[in-house]
């Protein structure tokens, strides 16, 4: 495959001030860059009642219709306190089956920890959508 056969690019979006009753977002920043084979996305939100950030990185195999990646550097400030991902989450989306595998992970805040100790498979029941 030639590099010119891959879709790639950069996207930077910034939105200032989103207001709805009970929600006041002062800033949303989305940065995405890369190619099908190697890409990353960063999202940052500042506001009330929730602020936070996340990073997503991965690769897409067009022939197999499969995306593999990870969610990392994820934390939020919420009305119940800070919530953070303790380690990266492995993700594996299989489009032909309409299924995603979500790897083991834990979320923590000062008063609690919620862990998913094993990989979860979610999606279409019969694998055909």
mmCIF file with all atom_site columns, C-alpha atoms in Angstrom:
data_model
loop_
_atom_site.group_PDB
_atom_site.id
_atom_site.type_symbol
_atom_site.label_atom_id
_atom_site.label_alt_id
_atom_site.label_comp_id
_atom_site.label_asym_id
_atom_site.label_entity_id
_atom_site.label_seq_id
_atom_site.pdbx_PDB_ins_code
_atom_site.Cartn_x
_atom_site.Cartn_y
_atom_site.Cartn_z
_atom_site.occupancy
_atom_site.B_iso_or_equiv
_atom_site.pdbx_formal_charge
_atom_site.auth_seq_id
_atom_site.auth_comp_id
_atom_site.auth_asym_id
_atom_site.auth_atom_id
_atom_site.pdbx_PDB_model_num
ATOM 1   C CA . UNK A 1 1   ? 0.000   0.000   0.000  1.00 0.00 ? 1   UNK A CA 1
ATOM 2   C CA . UNK A 1 2   ? 1.328   3.434   -0.881 1.00 0.00 ? 2   UNK A CA 1
ATOM 3   C CA . UNK A 1 3   ? 1.137   6.151   1.721  1.00 0.00 ? 3   UNK A CA 1
ATOM 4   C CA . UNK A 1 4   ? -1.032  8.126   -0.714 1.00 0.00 ? 4   UNK A CA 1
ATOM 5   C CA . UNK A 1 5   ? -3.634  5.343   -0.449 1.00 0.00 ? 5   UNK A CA 1
ATOM 6   C CA . UNK A 1 6   ? -4.251  6.200   3.211  1.00 0.00 ? 6   UNK A CA 1
ATOM 7   C CA . UNK A 1 7   ? -6.603  8.811   4.540  1.00 0.00 ? 7   UNK A CA 1
ATOM 8   C CA . UNK A 1 8   ? -4.844  11.245  6.838  1.00 0.00 ? 8   UNK A CA 1
ATOM 9   C CA . UNK A 1 9   ? -4.857  14.782  8.106  1.00 0.00 ? 9   UNK A CA 1
ATOM 10  C CA . UNK A 1 10  ? -5.152  17.126  11.038 1.00 0.00 ? 10  UNK A CA 1
ATOM 11  C CA . UNK A 1 11  ? -8.233  18.607  12.685 1.00 0.00 ? 11  UNK A CA 1
ATOM 12  C CA . UNK A 1 12  ? -8.217  21.282  15.376 1.00 0.00 ? 12  UNK A CA 1
ATOM 13  C CA . UNK A 1 13  ? -11.531 22.542  16.758 1.00 0.00 ? 13  UNK A CA 1
ATOM 14  C CA . UNK A 1 14  ? -12.021 25.098  19.513 1.00 0.00 ? 14  UNK A CA 1
ATOM 15  C CA . UNK A 1 15  ? -15.414 26.152  20.845 1.00 0.00 ? 15  UNK A CA 1
ATOM 16  C CA . UNK A 1 16  ? -15.726 28.932  23.414 1.00 0.00 ? 16  UNK A CA 1
ATOM 17  C CA . UNK A 1 17  ? -18.787 29.225  25.638 1.00 0.00 ? 17  UNK A CA 1
ATOM 18  C CA . UNK A 1 18  ? -21.619 26.725  25.414 1.00 0.00 ? 18  UNK A CA 1
ATOM 19  C CA . UNK A 1 19  ? -24.505 27.481  27.764 1.00 0.00 ? 19  UNK A CA 1
ATOM 20  C CA . UNK A 1 20  ? -27.624 25.512  28.576 1.00 0.00 ? 20  UNK A CA 1
ATOM 21  C CA . UNK A 1 21  ? -29.659 25.587  31.787 1.00 0.00 ? 21  UNK A CA 1
ATOM 22  C CA . UNK A 1 22  ? -27.440 23.890  34.389 1.00 0.00 ? 22  UNK A CA 1
ATOM 23  C CA . UNK A 1 23  ? -24.462 23.581  32.020 1.00 0.00 ? 23  UNK A CA 1
ATOM 24  C CA . UNK A 1 24  ? -21.810 26.205  31.385 1.00 0.00 ? 24  UNK A CA 1
ATOM 25  C CA . UNK A 1 25  ? -18.913 25.089  29.190 1.00 0.00 ? 25  UNK A CA 1
ATOM 26  C CA . UNK A 1 26  ? -16.208 27.728  28.795 1.00 0.00 ? 26  UNK A CA 1
ATOM 27  C CA . UNK A 1 27  ? -13.981 25.764  26.394 1.00 0.00 ? 27  UNK A CA 1
ATOM 28  C CA . UNK A 1 28  ? -14.012 22.637  24.236 1.00 0.00 ? 28  UNK A CA 1
ATOM 29  C CA . UNK A 1 29  ? -10.834 21.710  22.368 1.00 0.00 ? 29  UNK A CA 1
ATOM 30  C CA . UNK A 1 30  ? -10.564 18.763  19.992 1.00 0.00 ? 30  UNK A CA 1
ATOM 31  C CA . UNK A 1 31  ? -7.291  17.900  18.286 1.00 0.00 ? 31  UNK A CA 1
ATOM 32  C CA . UNK A 1 32  ? -7.029  14.949  15.921 1.00 0.00 ? 32  UNK A CA 1
ATOM 33  C CA . UNK A 1 33  ? -4.129  14.007  13.675 1.00 0.00 ? 33  UNK A CA 1
ATOM 34  C CA . UNK A 1 34  ? -2.617  11.102  11.822 1.00 0.00 ? 34  UNK A CA 1
ATOM 35  C CA . UNK A 1 35  ? -3.437  8.487   9.236  1.00 0.00 ? 35  UNK A CA 1
ATOM 36  C CA . UNK A 1 36  ? -5.577  5.368   9.139  1.00 0.00 ? 36  UNK A CA 1
ATOM 37  C CA . UNK A 1 37  ? -2.586  3.349   10.345 1.00 0.00 ? 37  UNK A CA 1
ATOM 38  C CA . UNK A 1 38  ? -1.624  5.668   13.200 1.00 0.00 ? 38  UNK A CA 1
ATOM 39  C CA . UNK A 1 39  ? -3.801  8.414   14.636 1.00 0.00 ? 39  UNK A CA 1
ATOM 40  C CA . UNK A 1 40  ? -4.584  10.187  17.882 1.00 0.00 ? 40  UNK A CA 1
ATOM 41  C CA . UNK A 1 41  ? -7.309  12.385  19.289 1.00 0.00 ? 41  UNK A CA 1
ATOM 42  C CA . UNK A 1 42  ? -7.254  14.622  22.351 1.00 0.00 ? 42  UNK A CA 1
ATOM 43  C CA . UNK A 1 43  ? -10.366 16.190  23.863 1.00 0.00 ? 43  UNK A CA 1
ATOM 44  C CA . UNK A 1 44  ? -10.388 18.803  26.614 1.00 0.00 ? 44  UNK A CA 1
ATOM 45  C CA . UNK A 1 45  ? -13.499 20.350  28.169 1.00 0.00 ? 45  UNK A CA 1
ATOM 46  C CA . UNK A 1 46  ? -13.560 23.129  30.776 1.00 0.00 ? 46  UNK A CA 1
ATOM 47  C CA . UNK A 1 47  ? -16.826 23.997  32.439 1.00 0.00 ? 47  UNK A CA 1
ATOM 48  C CA . UNK A 1 48  ? -19.480 23.310  35.020 1.00 0.00 ? 48  UNK A CA 1
ATOM 49  C CA . UNK A 1 49  ? -20.692 20.886  36.214 1.00 0.00 ? 49  UNK A CA 1
ATOM 50  C CA . UNK A 1 50  ? -18.034 18.767  34.430 1.00 0.00 ? 50  UNK A CA 1
ATOM 51  C CA . UNK A 1 51  ? -14.508 19.399  33.135 1.00 0.00 ? 51  UNK A CA 1
ATOM 52  C CA . UNK A 1 52  ? -12.027 16.895  31.838 1.00 0.00 ? 52  UNK A CA 1
ATOM 53  C CA . UNK A 1 53  ? -9.793  15.466  29.203 1.00 0.00 ? 53  UNK A CA 1
ATOM 54  C CA . UNK A 1 54  ? -9.109  12.257  27.337 1.00 0.00 ? 54  UNK A CA 1
ATOM 55  C CA . UNK A 1 55  ? -6.698  10.885  24.764 1.00 0.00 ? 55  UNK A CA 1
ATOM 56  C CA . UNK A 1 56  ? -7.476  8.231   22.175 1.00 0.00 ? 56  UNK A CA 1
ATOM 57  C CA . UNK A 1 57  ? -4.865  6.635   19.900 1.00 0.00 ? 57  UNK A CA 1
ATOM 58  C CA . UNK A 1 58  ? -5.131  3.805   17.445 1.00 0.00 ? 58  UNK A CA 1
ATOM 59  C CA . UNK A 1 59  ? -4.932  2.304   14.003 1.00 0.00 ? 59  UNK A CA 1
ATOM 60  C CA . UNK A 1 60  ? -7.512  1.205   11.459 1.00 0.00 ? 60  UNK A CA 1
ATOM 61  C CA . UNK A 1 61  ? -7.163  -1.811  9.162  1.00 0.00 ? 61  UNK A CA 1
ATOM 62  C CA . UNK A 1 62  ? -9.422  -0.954  6.234  1.00 0.00 ? 62  UNK A CA 1
ATOM 63  C CA . UNK A 1 63  ? -9.345  -4.456  4.712  1.00 0.00 ? 63  UNK A CA 1
ATOM 64  C CA . UNK A 1 64  ? -10.344 -6.165  7.977  1.00 0.00 ? 64  UNK A CA 1
ATOM 65  C CA . UNK A 1 65  ? -12.619 -3.241  8.983  1.00 0.00 ? 65  UNK A CA 1
ATOM 66  C CA . UNK A 1 66  ? -11.004 -3.295  12.416 1.00 0.00 ? 66  UNK A CA 1
ATOM 67  C CA . UNK A 1 67  ? -9.882  -0.456  14.685 1.00 0.00 ? 67  UNK A CA 1
ATOM 68  C CA . UNK A 1 68  ? -7.512  -1.082  17.584 1.00 0.00 ? 68  UNK A CA 1
ATOM 69  C CA . UNK A 1 69  ? -6.480  1.550   20.038 1.00 0.00 ? 69  UNK A CA 1
ATOM 70  C CA . UNK A 1 70  ? -6.378  2.806   23.578 1.00 0.00 ? 70  UNK A CA 1
ATOM 71  C CA . UNK A 1 71  ? -8.045  5.385   25.769 1.00 0.00 ? 71  UNK A CA 1
ATOM 72  C CA . UNK A 1 72  ? -5.590  7.082   28.126 1.00 0.00 ? 72  UNK A CA 1
ATOM 73  C CA . UNK A 1 73  ? -4.824  10.264  30.049 1.00 0.00 ? 73  UNK A CA 1
ATOM 74  C CA . UNK A 1 74  ? -8.492  10.451  31.006 1.00 0.00 ? 74  UNK A CA 1
ATOM 75  C CA . UNK A 1 75  ? -9.765  12.397  33.979 1.00 0.00 ? 75  UNK A CA 1
ATOM 76  C CA . UNK A 1 76  ? -12.808 14.462  34.859 1.00 0.00 ? 76  UNK A CA 1
ATOM 77  C CA . UNK A 1 77  ? -13.831 16.940  37.545 1.00 0.00 ? 77  UNK A CA 1
ATOM 78  C CA . UNK A 1 78  ? -17.452 16.146  38.471 1.00 0.00 ? 78  UNK A CA 1
ATOM 79  C CA . UNK A 1 79  ? -19.969 17.197  41.134 1.00 0.00 ? 79  UNK A CA 1
ATOM 80  C CA . UNK A 1 80  ? -18.914 14.089  43.127 1.00 0.00 ? 80  UNK A CA 1
ATOM 81  C CA . UNK A 1 81  ? -15.209 14.961  42.854 1.00 0.00 ? 81  UNK A CA 1
ATOM 82  C CA . UNK A 1 82  ? -12.398 14.026  40.505 1.00 0.00 ? 82  UNK A CA 1
ATOM 83  C CA . UNK A 1 83  ? -12.674 10.798  38.512 1.00 0.00 ? 83  UNK A CA 1
ATOM 84  C CA . UNK A 1 84  ? -9.632  9.372   36.738 1.00 0.00 ? 84  UNK A CA 1
ATOM 85  C CA . UNK A 1 85  ? -8.682  6.363   34.677 1.00 0.00 ? 85  UNK A CA 1
ATOM 86  C CA . UNK A 1 86  ? -5.832  4.540   36.443 1.00 0.00 ? 86  UNK A CA 1
ATOM 87  C CA . UNK A 1 87  ? -4.329  3.022   33.274 1.00 0.00 ? 87  UNK A CA 1
ATOM 88  C CA . UNK A 1 88  ? -4.966  2.940   29.543 1.00 0.00 ? 88  UNK A CA 1
ATOM 89  C CA . UNK A 1 89  ? -7.950  0.967   28.281 1.00 0.00 ? 89  UNK A CA 1
ATOM 90  C CA . UNK A 1 90  ? -7.311  -1.302  25.284 1.00 0.00 ? 90  UNK A CA 1
ATOM 91  C CA . UNK A 1 91  ? -10.083 -1.042  22.677 1.00 0.00 ? 91  UNK A CA 1
ATOM 92  C CA . UNK A 1 92  ? -10.727 -3.329  19.688 1.00 0.00 ? 92  UNK A CA 1
ATOM 93  C CA . UNK A 1 93  ? -13.655 -2.502  17.371 1.00 0.00 ? 93  UNK A CA 1
ATOM 94  C CA . UNK A 1 94  ? -14.597 -5.102  14.745 1.00 0.00 ? 94  UNK A CA 1
ATOM 95  C CA . UNK A 1 95  ? -16.955 -3.473  12.249 1.00 0.00 ? 95  UNK A CA 1
ATOM 96  C CA . UNK A 1 96  ? -17.904 -6.664  10.380 1.00 0.00 ? 96  UNK A CA 1
ATOM 97  C CA . UNK A 1 97  ? -19.151 -8.161  13.663 1.00 0.00 ? 97  UNK A CA 1
ATOM 98  C CA . UNK A 1 98  ? -20.414 -4.815  15.021 1.00 0.00 ? 98  UNK A CA 1
ATOM 99  C CA . UNK A 1 99  ? -18.584 -5.594  18.286 1.00 0.00 ? 99  UNK A CA 1
ATOM 100 C CA . UNK A 1 100 ? -16.093 -3.878  20.556 1.00 0.00 ? 100 UNK A CA 1
ATOM 101 C CA . UNK A 1 101 ? -13.766 -5.351  23.156 1.00 0.00 ? 101 UNK A CA 1
ATOM 102 C CA . UNK A 1 102 ? -12.950 -3.106  26.106 1.00 0.00 ? 102 UNK A CA 1
ATOM 103 C CA . UNK A 1 103 ? -9.918  -4.144  28.140 1.00 0.00 ? 103 UNK A CA 1
ATOM 104 C CA . UNK A 1 104 ? -9.591  -4.298  31.929 1.00 0.00 ? 104 UNK A CA 1
ATOM 105 C CA . UNK A 1 105 ? -9.466  -0.904  33.634 1.00 0.00 ? 105 UNK A CA 1
ATOM 106 C CA . UNK A 1 106 ? -10.218 1.046   36.806 1.00 0.00 ? 106 UNK A CA 1
ATOM 107 C CA . UNK A 1 107 ? -11.733 4.450   37.520 1.00 0.00 ? 107 UNK A CA 1
ATOM 108 C CA . UNK A 1 108 ? -10.938 6.144   40.824 1.00 0.00 ? 108 UNK A CA 1
ATOM 109 C CA . UNK A 1 109 ? -12.025 9.131   42.842 1.00 0.00 ? 109 UNK A CA 1
ATOM 110 C CA . UNK A 1 110 ? -11.039 10.042  46.424 1.00 0.00 ? 110 UNK A CA 1
ATOM 111 C CA . UNK A 1 111 ? -13.875 7.938   47.883 1.00 0.00 ? 111 UNK A CA 1
ATOM 112 C CA . UNK A 1 112 ? -14.207 4.965   45.553 1.00 0.00 ? 112 UNK A CA 1
ATOM 113 C CA . UNK A 1 113 ? -12.696 2.754   42.901 1.00 0.00 ? 113 UNK A CA 1
ATOM 114 C CA . UNK A 1 114 ? -14.644 1.020   40.139 1.00 0.00 ? 114 UNK A CA 1
ATOM 115 C CA . UNK A 1 115 ? -12.773 -1.718  38.284 1.00 0.00 ? 115 UNK A CA 1
ATOM 116 C CA . UNK A 1 116 ? -13.579 -3.901  35.307 1.00 0.00 ? 116 UNK A CA 1
ATOM 117 C CA . UNK A 1 117 ? -11.146 -6.800  35.884 1.00 0.00 ? 117 UNK A CA 1
ATOM 118 C CA . UNK A 1 118 ? -11.692 -8.638  32.587 1.00 0.00 ? 118 UNK A CA 1
ATOM 119 C CA . UNK A 1 119 ? -12.183 -7.730  28.942 1.00 0.00 ? 119 UNK A CA 1
ATOM 120 C CA . UNK A 1 120 ? -15.778 -6.890  28.030 1.00 0.00 ? 120 UNK A CA 1
ATOM 121 C CA . UNK A 1 121 ? -17.227 -7.706  24.598 1.00 0.00 ? 121 UNK A CA 1
ATOM 122 C CA . UNK A 1 122 ? -20.202 -5.583  23.597 1.00 0.00 ? 122 UNK A CA 1
ATOM 123 C CA . UNK A 1 123 ? -22.191 -5.163  20.404 1.00 0.00 ? 123 UNK A CA 1
ATOM 124 C CA . UNK A 1 124 ? -24.603 -6.906  18.111 1.00 0.00 ? 124 UNK A CA 1
ATOM 125 C CA . UNK A 1 125 ? -25.903 -10.208 19.496 1.00 0.00 ? 125 UNK A CA 1
ATOM 126 C CA . UNK A 1 126 ? -25.637 -12.162 16.251 1.00 0.00 ? 126 UNK A CA 1
ATOM 127 C CA . UNK A 1 127 ? -22.584 -10.380 14.878 1.00 0.00 ? 127 UNK A CA 1
ATOM 128 C CA . UNK A 1 128 ? -24.436 -9.075  11.816 1.00 0.00 ? 128 UNK A CA 1
ATOM 129 C CA . UNK A 1 129 ? -25.634 -5.690  13.139 1.00 0.00 ? 129 UNK A CA 1
#
